[in-house]
PDB file of C-alpha atoms in Angstrom:
ATOM      1  CA  MET A1470      29.756 -48.765 -32.488  1.00 37.00           C
ATOM      2  CA  SER A1471      32.593 -48.279 -29.990  1.00 45.00           C
ATOM      3  CA  THR A1472      35.051 -45.489 -30.693  1.00 55.00           C
ATOM      4  CA  ASP A1473      37.856 -47.749 -29.412  1.00 68.00           C
ATOM      5  CA  GLN A1474      37.663 -50.069 -32.408  1.00 63.00           C
ATOM      6  CA  PHE A1475      35.916 -50.297 -35.771  1.00 57.00           C
ATOM      7  CA  THR A1476      36.394 -52.102 -39.061  1.00 58.00           C
ATOM      8  CA  ILE A1477      36.188 -50.609 -42.552  1.00 58.00           C
ATOM      9  CA  GLU A1478      35.557 -52.824 -45.582  1.00 64.00           C
ATOM     10  CA  GLY A1479      36.759 -56.176 -44.343  1.00 68.00           C
ATOM     11  CA  ASN A1480      40.222 -56.369 -42.809  1.00 70.00           C
ATOM     12  CA  VAL A1481      40.914 -52.628 -42.440  1.00 75.00           C
ATOM     13  CA  ALA A1482      40.635 -51.701 -38.761  1.00 81.00           C
ATOM     14  CA  HIS A1483      40.993 -48.690 -36.468  1.00 83.00           C
ATOM     15  CA  TYR A1484      41.916 -49.005 -32.779  1.00 88.00           C
ATOM     16  CA  THR A1485      42.414 -46.628 -29.891  1.00 91.00           C
ATOM     17  CA  ILE A1486      45.315 -48.916 -29.102  1.00 93.00           C
ATOM     18  CA  GLU A1487      46.485 -47.690 -25.709  1.00 95.00           C
ATOM     19  CA  ASP A1488      42.960 -47.902 -24.245  1.00 94.00           C
ATOM     20  CA  ILE A1489      42.397 -51.372 -25.684  1.00 96.00           C
ATOM     21  CA  ALA A1490      45.823 -52.559 -24.466  1.00 97.00           C
ATOM     22  CA  ARG A1491      45.219 -51.247 -20.919  1.00 97.00           C
ATOM     23  CA  ALA A1492      41.829 -53.001 -20.816  1.00 96.00           C
ATOM     24  CA  ASN A1493      43.314 -56.364 -21.871  1.00 97.00           C
ATOM     25  CA  PRO A1494      43.579 -58.790 -18.916  1.00 97.00           C
ATOM     26  CA  ASP A1495      45.204 -61.590 -20.945  1.00 98.00           C
ATOM     27  CA  PHE A1496      48.885 -62.488 -21.122  1.00 98.00           C
ATOM     28  CA  ARG A1497      48.600 -62.538 -24.919  1.00 98.00           C
ATOM     29  CA  LYS A1498      45.709 -61.629 -27.215  1.00 98.00           C
ATOM     30  CA  VAL A1499      45.960 -61.355 -30.989  1.00 97.00           C
ATOM     31  CA  LEU A1500      44.059 -58.209 -31.916  1.00 95.00           C
ATOM     32  CA  TRP A1501      44.511 -58.155 -35.690  1.00 93.00           C
ATOM     33  CA  THR A1502      46.245 -60.296 -38.307  1.00 93.00           C
ATOM     34  CA  GLY A1503      47.050 -59.208 -41.839  1.00 92.00           C
ATOM     35  CA  LYS A1504      48.982 -60.914 -44.597  1.00 92.00           C
ATOM     36  CA  TYR A1505      52.365 -59.415 -43.589  1.00 95.00           C
ATOM     37  CA  ALA A1506      51.898 -58.077 -40.025  1.00 96.00           C
ATOM     38  CA  GLN A1507      50.069 -58.744 -36.784  1.00 97.00           C
ATOM     39  CA  ILE A1508      49.063 -56.696 -33.694  1.00 97.00           C
ATOM     40  CA  VAL A1509      49.171 -58.494 -30.343  1.00 98.00           C
ATOM     41  CA  LEU A1510      48.228 -57.172 -26.891  1.00 98.00           C
ATOM     42  CA  MET A1511      50.191 -58.364 -23.848  1.00 98.00           C
ATOM     43  CA  THR A1512      49.754 -57.913 -20.108  1.00 98.00           C
ATOM     44  CA  ILE A1513      52.695 -59.232 -18.092  1.00 98.00           C
ATOM     45  CA  PRO A1514      51.833 -59.742 -14.403  1.00 98.00           C
ATOM     46  CA  VAL A1515      54.023 -58.445 -11.577  1.00 98.00           C
ATOM     47  CA  GLY A1516      57.129 -60.650 -11.456  1.00 98.00           C
ATOM     48  CA  GLY A1517      56.261 -62.231 -14.824  1.00 98.00           C
ATOM     49  CA  GLU A1518      58.090 -62.263 -18.133  1.00 98.00           C
ATOM     50  CA  ILE A1519      57.503 -62.894 -21.807  1.00 97.00           C
ATOM     51  CA  GLY A1520      60.245 -65.517 -21.817  1.00 96.00           C
ATOM     52  CA  ASP A1521      63.620 -65.707 -23.511  1.00 97.00           C
ATOM     53  CA  GLU A1522      63.087 -66.213 -27.249  1.00 96.00           C
ATOM     54  CA  VAL A1523      64.368 -65.698 -30.770  1.00 97.00           C
ATOM     55  CA  HIS A1524      62.121 -65.199 -33.815  1.00 96.00           C
ATOM     56  CA  GLU A1525      64.343 -66.274 -36.708  1.00 97.00           C
ATOM     57  CA  THR A1526      62.254 -64.737 -39.508  1.00 96.00           C
ATOM     58  CA  THR A1527      60.045 -62.195 -37.718  1.00 97.00           C
ATOM     59  CA  ASP A1528      60.753 -58.586 -36.738  1.00 98.00           C
ATOM     60  CA  GLN A1529      58.957 -57.313 -33.637  1.00 98.00           C
ATOM     61  CA  ILE A1530      58.145 -53.809 -32.395  1.00 98.00           C
ATOM     62  CA  LEU A1531      57.001 -53.545 -28.760  1.00 98.00           C
ATOM     63  CA  ASN A1532      55.217 -50.421 -27.490  1.00 98.00           C
ATOM     64  CA  PHE A1533      54.860 -50.107 -23.702  1.00 98.00           C
ATOM     65  CA  VAL A1534      51.735 -48.348 -22.382  1.00 98.00           C
ATOM     66  CA  ALA A1535      51.794 -49.041 -18.607  1.00 98.00           C
ATOM     67  CA  GLY A1536      54.121 -50.389 -15.934  1.00 98.00           C
ATOM     68  CA  THR A1537      57.885 -50.778 -15.734  1.00 98.00           C
ATOM     69  CA  GLY A1538      60.173 -53.572 -16.701  1.00 98.00           C
ATOM     70  CA  GLU A1539      63.466 -54.795 -18.021  1.00 98.00           C
ATOM     71  CA  ALA A1540      64.299 -55.559 -21.641  1.00 98.00           C
ATOM     72  CA  VAL A1541      67.094 -58.054 -22.242  1.00 97.00           C
ATOM     73  CA  LEU A1542      68.212 -57.691 -25.859  1.00 96.00           C
ATOM     74  CA  ASN A1543      71.091 -59.895 -27.054  1.00 95.00           C
ATOM     75  CA  GLY A1544      72.347 -60.099 -23.452  1.00 94.00           C
ATOM     76  CA  GLN A1545      72.128 -56.354 -22.719  1.00 96.00           C
ATOM     77  CA  SER A1546      69.614 -55.188 -20.073  1.00 97.00           C
ATOM     78  CA  HIS A1547      67.658 -51.950 -20.350  1.00 96.00           C
ATOM     79  CA  ARG A1548      64.815 -50.410 -18.331  1.00 98.00           C
ATOM     80  CA  VAL A1549      61.460 -50.019 -20.126  1.00 98.00           C
ATOM     81  CA  GLU A1550      58.387 -48.052 -19.114  1.00 98.00           C
ATOM     82  CA  ALA A1551      55.223 -46.511 -20.541  1.00 97.00           C
ATOM     83  CA  GLY A1552      56.061 -44.526 -23.661  1.00 97.00           C
ATOM     84  CA  ASP A1553      59.037 -46.675 -24.636  1.00 98.00           C
ATOM     85  CA  LEU A1554      59.339 -48.633 -27.871  1.00 97.00           C
ATOM     86  CA  CYS A1555      61.723 -51.536 -28.529  1.00 97.00           C
ATOM     87  CA  ALA A1556      62.471 -52.758 -32.043  1.00 97.00           C
ATOM     88  CA  VAL A1557      63.720 -56.358 -32.121  1.00 98.00           C
ATOM     89  CA  ALA A1558      65.148 -57.573 -35.423  1.00 97.00           C
ATOM     90  CA  ALA A1559      64.602 -61.140 -36.597  1.00 98.00           C
ATOM     91  CA  GLY A1560      67.248 -63.403 -35.081  1.00 98.00           C
ATOM     92  CA  ALA A1561      67.813 -61.295 -31.938  1.00 98.00           C
ATOM     93  CA  GLN A1562      67.548 -63.012 -28.566  1.00 97.00           C
ATOM     94  CA  HIS A1563      65.146 -61.125 -26.297  1.00 98.00           C
ATOM     95  CA  ASN A1564      63.070 -61.220 -23.117  1.00 98.00           C
ATOM     96  CA  PHE A1565      60.948 -58.665 -21.289  1.00 98.00           C
ATOM     97  CA  ARG A1566      60.346 -58.873 -17.533  1.00 98.00           C
ATOM     98  CA  ASN A1567      57.929 -56.992 -15.321  1.00 98.00           C
ATOM     99  CA  THR A1568      60.053 -55.472 -12.533  1.00 98.00           C
ATOM    100  CA  GLY A1569      57.390 -53.073 -11.251  1.00 98.00           C
ATOM    101  CA  ASP A1570      54.468 -53.281  -8.853  1.00 98.00           C
ATOM    102  CA  GLU A1571      51.710 -53.181 -11.489  1.00 98.00           C
ATOM    103  CA  PRO A1572      51.105 -55.086 -14.751  1.00 98.00           C
ATOM    104  CA  LEU A1573      53.486 -54.347 -17.627  1.00 98.00           C
ATOM    105  CA  VAL A1574      51.134 -53.572 -20.523  1.00 98.00           C
ATOM    106  CA  LEU A1575      52.188 -53.404 -24.148  1.00 98.00           C
ATOM    107  CA  TYR A1576      51.154 -54.020 -27.685  1.00 98.00           C
ATOM    108  CA  THR A1577      53.490 -55.519 -30.213  1.00 98.00           C
ATOM    109  CA  VAL A1578      53.580 -55.599 -33.987  1.00 98.00           C
ATOM    110  CA  TYR A1579      55.048 -58.677 -35.654  1.00 98.00           C
ATOM    111  CA  GLY A1580      56.073 -58.782 -39.296  1.00 97.00           C
ATOM    112  CA  PRO A1581      55.209 -61.347 -40.549  1.00 97.00           C
ATOM    113  CA  PRO A1582      52.572 -62.711 -38.107  1.00 97.00           C
ATOM    114  CA  GLU A1583      53.951 -64.869 -35.287  1.00 97.00           C
ATOM    115  CA  HIS A1584      50.765 -66.261 -33.669  1.00 97.00           C
ATOM    116  CA  ALA A1585      47.462 -67.830 -34.700  1.00 97.00           C
ATOM    117  CA  ALA A1586      44.874 -65.273 -35.836  1.00 96.00           C
ATOM    118  CA  GLY A1587      42.412 -64.570 -33.018  1.00 96.00           C
ATOM    119  CA  ALA A1588      44.434 -66.464 -30.393  1.00 97.00           C
ATOM    120  CA  SER A1589      43.974 -65.411 -26.775  1.00 98.00           C
ATOM    121  CA  TYR A1590      45.702 -66.859 -23.702  1.00 98.00           C
ATOM    122  CA  ALA A1591      44.974 -65.747 -20.134  1.00 98.00           C
ATOM    123  CA  THR A1592      48.390 -66.792 -18.808  1.00 98.00           C
ATOM    124  CA  LYS A1593      51.918 -67.507 -19.994  1.00 97.00           C
ATOM    125  CA  VAL A1594      51.395 -71.162 -19.040  1.00 97.00           C
ATOM    126  CA  ASP A1595      48.376 -71.308 -21.387  1.00 98.00           C
ATOM    127  CA  ALA A1596      50.298 -69.569 -24.188  1.00 97.00           C
ATOM    128  CA  ASP A1597      53.340 -71.842 -23.813  1.00 97.00           C
ATOM    129  CA  ALA A1598      51.123 -74.962 -23.790  1.00 97.00           C
ATOM    130  CA  ALA A1599      49.363 -73.856 -26.994  1.00 97.00           C
ATOM    131  CA  GLU A1600      52.709 -73.223 -28.704  1.00 95.00           C
ATOM    132  CA  SER A1601      54.091 -76.605 -27.588  1.00 95.00           C
ATOM    133  CA  ALA A1602      50.972 -78.379 -28.874  1.00 97.00           C
ATOM    134  CA  GLY A1603      51.174 -76.591 -32.252  1.00 95.00           C
ATOM    135  CA  HIS A1604      47.907 -74.669 -31.651  1.00 96.00           C
ATOM    136  CA  ASP A1605      49.438 -71.185 -31.983  1.00 96.00           C
ATOM    137  CA  GLU A1606      50.789 -71.318 -35.522  1.00 95.00           C
ATOM    138  CA  PRO A1607      50.545 -68.166 -37.635  1.00 93.00           C
ATOM    139  CA  PRO A1608      48.494 -68.212 -40.841  1.00 90.00           C
ATOM    140  CA  ARG A1609      50.374 -69.333 -43.941  1.00 83.00           C
ATOM    141  CA  VAL A1610      50.880 -66.688 -46.622  1.00 69.00           C
TER     142      VAL A1610
END
């Protein structure tokens, strides 16, 4: 069993999160989904962005583990880098851009879940297409 990740009695899991996040090549990968929260890994390529969005009923906490970027939160821009955390309340307009010369790597916690359990998308184009087609809906509580 890998020391990076293991499961205890069903849906209780342990992760060495920074190592797993750094190893993730995908734009978005759902790592774990519970009834009230979800952990998602993201790797934003150089020059890429998450995209301007608002989650009306979902809080989001983003933890940056590698790279540098810009957070735009309700119209205010701020620099982000490894070690930073951004808390985005439900209803807040936000976007995160990679402004550095290496991938911007992060993991985010949504409460409640925002994406389909187990979803994984190599690129933003793939993720956006899945959302538009209704294939990235979170589980219903």
